């Protein structure tokens, strides 16, 4: 499918989705959110792709938030619909079967921080900046920030960021656990792809079941979560990759996983 606001590239089982409105620092308007929904569906359905990387086009921004010019004159009803569309798009990213890595190359503010947070994990360039500036605009975060930020960095740090709208740099994001790794800007995509290739070298059914269990288990009590884990663990024993992985270990050779 042809897109106007995002770029979708594929290379060796890795898809790279770039939010592509550099003139507006990749701000998210309705059309961009709709294209993200379509692109996620496309990646989900593409059996040749096993890992998705999300980044921002240009050298300045990952995503500088929802599009303020677009939102400025929305009515309450339109604002609610726009918020719901963003939540739907980001939830699709969060629960898609394949792992998603955010490669945060610059500003990740408001909806941009929220987009990064619905990815499985984040790597950042030294130029990345994170924040939820919404209260400075007279609104609350609307694409999941009030919920995902406390889950990721803990309640106290999240509330400080939410109430002050302060922007933090990559080093601070690393310190509070918002990102996993910080690298030089020119190394960012190589870093994200290197991690993607580490994932690709493993059994993809097991990777996806691990993701499903981690996501579902975070939303439930520990007893139910353990049942979820037992179920996916058991399911792995129906796969050829489990037989191959364990046989390869016993035979002291590298496993040749086929994703079945
Ligand atoms: N929306 C629209 N346009 C934007 C946005 C944005 N979020 N951010 C930047 N732009 C545009 C600027 O207007 C400017 O356009 P132009 O060249 O036509 O004037 C261009 O991008 C470049 O930006 P700047 O000139 O401002 O670049 P600076 O380097 O001076 O500053 C900043 C960079 C600090 C990132 C600055 O642009 C900024 O503060 N941007 C806004 C950040 C922000 O507040 N983001 C949060 C938005 S609210 C949100 O995301 C809520 C999500 C939930 C919505 C729920 C809906 C119901």
Short mmCIF file of C-alpha atoms and ligand atoms in Angstrom, two decimals:
data_model
loop_
_atom_site.label_atom_id
_atom_site.label_comp_id
_atom_site.label_asym_id
_atom_site.label_seq_id
_atom_site.Cartn_x
_atom_site.Cartn_y
_atom_site.Cartn_z
CA UNK A 1 0.00 0.00 0.00
CA UNK A 2 1.17 3.55 -0.75
CA UNK A 3 1.50 5.84 2.26
CA UNK A 4 1.90 9.61 2.48
CA UNK A 5 2.77 10.09 6.14
CA UNK A 6 4.76 6.98 6.94
CA UNK A 7 7.43 4.92 5.17
CA UNK A 8 7.40 1.14 5.39
CA UNK A 9 10.62 -0.60 4.35
CA UNK A 10 11.55 -4.27 4.59
CA UNK A 11 14.98 -5.87 4.81
CA UNK A 12 15.87 -9.41 5.88
CA UNK A 13 12.76 -10.19 7.95
CA UNK A 14 12.91 -6.74 9.59
CA UNK A 15 10.37 -4.02 8.74
CA UNK A 16 11.16 -0.39 9.48
CA UNK A 17 8.20 1.95 9.91
CA UNK A 18 9.26 5.61 9.82
CA UNK A 19 6.78 8.31 10.77
CA UNK A 20 7.41 10.67 7.89
CA UNK A 21 6.28 14.26 8.39
CA UNK A 22 9.65 15.86 9.15
CA UNK A 23 8.29 19.34 8.34
CA UNK A 24 6.06 19.00 11.44
CA UNK A 25 8.62 16.99 13.43
CA UNK A 26 6.57 13.86 12.57
CA UNK A 27 3.55 15.07 14.57
CA UNK A 28 0.59 12.68 14.46
CA UNK A 29 -2.57 13.86 12.75
CA UNK A 30 -5.58 11.69 11.94
CA UNK A 31 -4.25 10.55 8.54
CA UNK A 32 -0.92 9.53 10.06
CA UNK A 33 -2.65 7.48 12.76
CA UNK A 34 -4.81 5.78 10.11
CA UNK A 35 -1.68 4.97 8.10
CA UNK A 36 0.00 3.55 11.20
CA UNK A 37 -3.04 1.25 11.65
CA UNK A 38 -2.77 0.10 8.01
CA UNK A 39 0.99 -0.38 8.21
CA UNK A 40 0.71 -2.45 11.38
CA UNK A 41 -1.89 -4.66 9.69
CA UNK A 42 0.42 -5.01 6.69
CA UNK A 43 3.39 -6.02 8.86
CA UNK A 44 1.22 -8.42 10.87
CA UNK A 45 0.06 -10.18 7.72
CA UNK A 46 3.50 -10.34 6.08
CA UNK A 47 4.88 -13.79 6.88
CA UNK A 48 8.32 -12.64 5.67
CA UNK A 49 8.62 -10.16 8.55
CA UNK A 50 9.41 -11.14 12.13
CA UNK A 51 10.48 -7.89 13.83
CA UNK A 52 9.28 -4.29 13.41
CA UNK A 53 11.35 -1.19 14.16
CA UNK A 54 9.55 2.13 14.53
CA UNK A 55 11.48 5.36 14.10
CA UNK A 56 11.06 8.95 12.92
CA UNK A 57 12.12 10.37 9.56
CA UNK A 58 14.70 13.15 9.55
CA UNK A 59 17.37 13.81 12.13
CA UNK A 60 15.41 15.86 14.65
CA UNK A 61 12.34 14.01 15.84
CA UNK A 62 10.98 10.58 16.56
CA UNK A 63 7.49 12.06 16.94
CA UNK A 64 6.96 15.50 18.52
CA UNK A 65 3.46 14.54 19.67
CA UNK A 66 -0.03 14.65 18.37
CA UNK A 67 -0.47 17.39 15.78
CA UNK A 68 -1.32 20.53 17.75
CA UNK A 69 -2.46 22.44 14.64
CA UNK A 70 -4.86 19.59 13.86
CA UNK A 71 -6.14 19.33 17.45
CA UNK A 72 -6.47 23.05 18.18
CA UNK A 73 -10.07 23.48 17.10
CA UNK A 74 -11.48 20.01 17.73
CA UNK A 75 -14.81 19.81 19.54
CA UNK A 76 -15.10 17.59 22.63
CA UNK A 77 -16.66 14.85 20.52
CA UNK A 78 -13.96 15.12 17.85
CA UNK A 79 -11.25 15.22 20.52
CA UNK A 80 -12.62 12.04 22.06
CA UNK A 81 -12.69 10.32 18.65
CA UNK A 82 -9.12 11.45 17.90
CA UNK A 83 -7.96 10.19 21.29
CA UNK A 84 -9.72 6.87 20.71
CA UNK A 85 -8.10 6.49 17.27
CA UNK A 86 -4.64 7.07 18.76
CA UNK A 87 -5.33 4.64 21.58
CA UNK A 88 -6.52 2.03 19.09
CA UNK A 89 -3.48 2.50 16.84
CA UNK A 90 -1.03 2.32 19.75
CA UNK A 91 -2.74 -0.69 21.30
CA UNK A 92 -2.39 -2.44 17.93
CA UNK A 93 1.33 -1.74 18.05
CA UNK A 94 1.52 -2.96 21.65
CA UNK A 95 -0.28 -6.27 21.19
CA UNK A 96 0.88 -7.22 17.70
CA UNK A 97 2.38 -10.69 17.71
CA UNK A 98 5.77 -9.67 16.36
CA UNK A 99 8.24 -7.80 18.56
CA UNK A 100 8.44 -4.04 18.03
CA UNK A 101 11.53 -1.95 18.83
CA UNK A 102 11.35 1.84 19.04
CA UNK A 103 14.49 3.50 17.67
CA UNK A 104 14.10 6.95 19.20
CA UNK A 105 16.15 9.35 17.11
CA UNK A 106 15.06 12.71 18.53
CA UNK A 107 12.06 14.35 20.19
CA UNK A 108 9.60 11.81 21.61
CA UNK A 109 7.09 14.12 23.21
CA UNK A 110 3.44 13.60 24.12
CA UNK A 111 2.04 11.15 21.57
CA UNK A 112 5.64 10.45 20.51
CA UNK A 113 6.64 9.29 23.98
CA UNK A 114 3.38 7.33 24.06
CA UNK A 115 4.16 5.67 20.71
CA UNK A 116 7.64 4.71 21.95
CA UNK A 117 6.12 3.31 25.14
CA UNK A 118 3.75 0.95 23.36
CA UNK A 119 6.71 -0.70 21.62
CA UNK A 120 8.25 -3.72 23.36
CA UNK A 121 11.33 -1.71 24.29
CA UNK A 122 13.24 1.39 23.26
CA UNK A 123 16.76 2.21 22.13
CA UNK A 124 17.65 5.88 21.82
CA UNK A 125 20.19 8.16 20.26
CA UNK A 126 22.04 10.63 22.46
CA UNK A 127 19.84 13.30 20.81
CA UNK A 128 16.56 11.74 22.02
CA UNK A 129 14.33 13.72 24.35
CA UNK A 130 11.30 12.37 26.17
CA UNK A 131 8.38 14.03 27.88
CA UNK A 132 4.64 14.34 28.33
CA UNK A 133 4.11 18.10 27.79
CA UNK A 134 0.32 17.88 27.68
CA UNK A 135 -0.51 19.71 30.92
CA UNK A 136 1.31 22.71 29.45
CA UNK A 137 -1.23 22.63 26.61
CA UNK A 138 -4.23 22.34 28.92
CA UNK A 139 -4.85 18.66 28.24
CA UNK A 140 -3.96 15.30 29.71
CA UNK A 141 -2.01 12.69 27.77
CA UNK A 142 -4.54 10.92 25.58
CA UNK A 143 -2.73 8.08 23.83
CA UNK A 144 -1.96 5.99 26.91
CA UNK A 145 0.70 8.10 28.66
CA UNK A 146 -1.01 8.26 32.04
CA UNK A 147 -1.14 4.46 32.06
CA UNK A 148 2.03 3.22 30.34
CA UNK A 149 4.50 5.70 31.85
CA UNK A 150 3.83 4.63 35.49
CA UNK A 151 3.99 0.98 34.44
CA UNK A 152 7.38 1.55 32.81
CA UNK A 153 9.24 3.93 35.12
CA UNK A 154 7.28 3.64 38.36
CA UNK A 155 4.62 5.84 39.83
CA UNK A 156 6.72 8.62 41.39
CA UNK A 157 8.90 9.39 38.38
CA UNK A 158 5.93 9.10 36.02
CA UNK A 159 3.80 11.51 38.03
CA UNK A 160 6.65 14.02 38.22
CA UNK A 161 6.95 13.89 34.41
CA UNK A 162 3.17 14.06 33.93
CA UNK A 163 2.59 16.99 36.32
CA UNK A 164 5.65 19.10 35.43
CA UNK A 165 5.70 18.41 31.65
CA UNK A 166 9.49 18.44 32.00
CA UNK A 167 11.48 17.01 29.10
CA UNK A 168 14.25 14.55 29.95
CA UNK A 169 17.30 13.65 27.90
CA UNK A 170 18.39 10.18 26.76
CA UNK A 171 20.77 9.67 29.67
CA UNK A 172 17.99 10.35 32.21
CA UNK A 173 15.61 8.12 30.20
CA UNK A 174 18.19 5.35 30.49
CA UNK A 175 18.59 5.94 34.22
CA UNK A 176 14.84 5.63 34.92
CA UNK A 177 14.42 2.59 32.67
CA UNK A 178 12.45 4.28 29.90
CA UNK A 179 15.05 3.16 27.33
CA UNK A 180 17.30 0.11 27.28
CA UNK A 181 20.32 1.60 25.54
CA UNK A 182 21.66 4.95 24.33
CA UNK A 183 24.00 5.19 21.32
CA UNK A 184 25.40 7.85 18.99
CA UNK A 185 22.83 9.06 16.42
CA UNK A 186 24.68 7.43 13.51
CA UNK A 187 24.68 4.07 15.33
CA UNK A 188 20.99 4.03 16.26
CA UNK A 189 19.53 2.00 13.39
CA UNK A 190 22.47 -0.42 13.42
CA UNK A 191 21.89 -0.91 17.14
CA UNK A 192 18.14 -1.54 16.69
CA UNK A 193 18.80 -3.91 13.78
CA UNK A 194 21.51 -5.78 15.72
CA UNK A 195 19.01 -6.43 18.53
CA UNK A 196 16.39 -7.39 15.93
CA UNK A 197 18.83 -9.91 14.42
CA UNK A 198 19.46 -11.41 17.88
CA UNK A 199 15.70 -11.94 18.13
CA UNK A 200 15.54 -13.34 14.58
CA UNK A 201 18.14 -15.97 15.46
CA UNK A 202 15.74 -17.48 18.03
CA UNK A 203 12.56 -19.54 17.74
CA UNK A 204 9.92 -17.08 16.56
CA UNK A 205 6.91 -18.92 17.97
CA UNK A 206 8.58 -18.92 21.38
CA UNK A 207 9.46 -15.22 21.02
CA UNK A 208 5.85 -14.36 20.18
CA UNK A 209 4.43 -16.50 22.95
CA UNK A 210 6.85 -14.85 25.41
CA UNK A 211 5.55 -11.48 24.26
CA UNK A 212 1.91 -12.53 24.57
CA UNK A 213 2.49 -13.91 28.07
CA UNK A 214 4.39 -10.79 29.19
CA UNK A 215 1.65 -8.47 27.93
CA UNK A 216 -1.29 -10.48 29.26
CA UNK A 217 0.45 -11.30 32.52
CA UNK A 218 1.10 -7.61 33.28
CA UNK A 219 -2.64 -7.03 33.36
CA UNK A 220 -3.65 -9.75 35.75
CA UNK A 221 -2.87 -11.23 39.15
CA UNK A 222 0.20 -13.41 39.62
CA UNK A 223 -1.74 -16.69 39.87
CA UNK A 224 -3.56 -16.12 36.59
CA UNK A 225 -0.28 -14.86 35.07
CA UNK A 226 1.47 -18.10 36.03
CA UNK A 227 -1.33 -20.07 34.34
CA UNK A 228 -0.80 -17.99 31.20
CA UNK A 229 2.90 -18.79 31.35
CA UNK A 230 2.25 -22.52 31.89
CA UNK A 231 -0.09 -22.52 28.88
CA UNK A 232 2.40 -20.89 26.48
CA UNK A 233 5.24 -23.03 27.87
CA UNK A 234 3.18 -26.16 27.21
CA UNK A 235 2.25 -24.96 23.74
CA UNK A 236 5.94 -24.71 22.78
CA UNK A 237 6.20 -28.49 23.08
CA UNK A 238 3.90 -28.83 20.09
CA UNK A 239 6.43 -27.02 17.86
CA UNK A 240 9.19 -28.38 15.67
CA UNK A 241 11.40 -25.54 16.94
CA UNK A 242 11.26 -26.94 20.49
CA UNK A 243 12.44 -30.34 19.24
CA UNK A 244 15.16 -28.70 17.14
CA UNK A 245 16.27 -26.28 19.89
CA UNK A 246 16.71 -29.03 22.47
CA UNK A 247 18.22 -31.54 20.02
CA UNK A 248 20.73 -28.91 18.86
CA UNK A 249 21.70 -28.23 22.47
CA UNK A 250 22.29 -31.94 23.16
CA UNK A 251 24.24 -32.31 19.88
CA UNK A 252 26.29 -29.18 20.72
CA UNK A 253 25.42 -27.39 17.49
CA UNK A 254 23.54 -24.21 16.54
CA UNK A 255 19.77 -24.64 16.24
CA UNK A 256 18.15 -24.23 12.86
CA UNK A 257 14.73 -22.81 13.67
CA UNK A 258 12.01 -22.84 11.03
CA UNK A 259 9.20 -21.04 12.83
CA UNK A 260 6.95 -24.09 13.07
N1 LIG B 1 2.15 19.44 16.31
C1 LIG B 1 2.16 20.17 15.17
N2 LIG B 1 3.27 20.75 14.68
C2 LIG B 1 4.41 20.59 15.37
C3 LIG B 1 4.48 19.84 16.56
C4 LIG B 1 3.26 19.24 17.03
N3 LIG B 1 3.21 18.45 18.12
N4 LIG B 1 5.74 19.88 17.03
C5 LIG B 1 6.44 20.62 16.15
N5 LIG B 1 5.65 21.04 15.15
C6 LIG B 1 6.03 21.88 14.00
C7 LIG B 1 6.23 23.31 14.42
O1 LIG B 1 4.99 24.00 14.49
C8 LIG B 1 7.12 23.82 13.31
O2 LIG B 1 6.34 24.09 12.18
P1 LIG B 1 6.64 25.41 11.28
O3 LIG B 1 8.04 25.21 10.77
O4 LIG B 1 5.60 25.33 10.22
O5 LIG B 1 6.51 26.57 12.20
C9 LIG B 1 8.00 22.63 12.99
O6 LIG B 1 7.29 21.48 13.52
C10 LIG B 1 9.35 22.67 13.67
O7 LIG B 1 9.14 22.86 15.06
P2 LIG B 1 9.84 24.03 15.90
O8 LIG B 1 10.14 25.20 15.02
O9 LIG B 1 8.99 24.29 17.11
O10 LIG B 1 11.21 23.31 16.31
P3 LIG B 1 12.09 23.63 17.58
O11 LIG B 1 13.38 22.90 17.37
O12 LIG B 1 12.16 25.08 17.86
O13 LIG B 1 11.30 22.95 18.80
C11 LIG B 1 10.07 21.22 19.91
C12 LIG B 1 11.13 21.56 18.85
C13 LIG B 1 10.61 21.53 21.31
C14 LIG B 1 9.81 19.71 19.80
C15 LIG B 1 8.79 22.02 19.66
O14 LIG B 1 8.42 21.88 18.29
C16 LIG B 1 7.63 21.59 20.48
O15 LIG B 1 7.57 21.91 21.66
N6 LIG B 1 6.66 20.86 19.87
C17 LIG B 1 5.45 20.46 20.53
C18 LIG B 1 5.70 19.34 21.49
C19 LIG B 1 4.44 18.97 22.22
O16 LIG B 1 3.91 19.73 23.01
N7 LIG B 1 3.96 17.74 21.97
C20 LIG B 1 2.78 17.22 22.64
C21 LIG B 1 1.59 17.46 21.79
S1 LIG B 1 0.09 17.01 22.63
C22 LIG B 1 0.04 15.34 22.50
O17 LIG B 1 0.89 14.70 21.92
C23 LIG B 1 -1.12 14.70 23.13
C24 LIG B 1 -1.36 13.27 22.65
C25 LIG B 1 -2.72 12.80 23.01
C26 LIG B 1 -3.76 13.47 22.17
C27 LIG B 1 -5.11 13.06 22.54
C28 LIG B 1 -6.14 13.76 21.66
C29 LIG B 1 -7.45 13.81 22.23
#
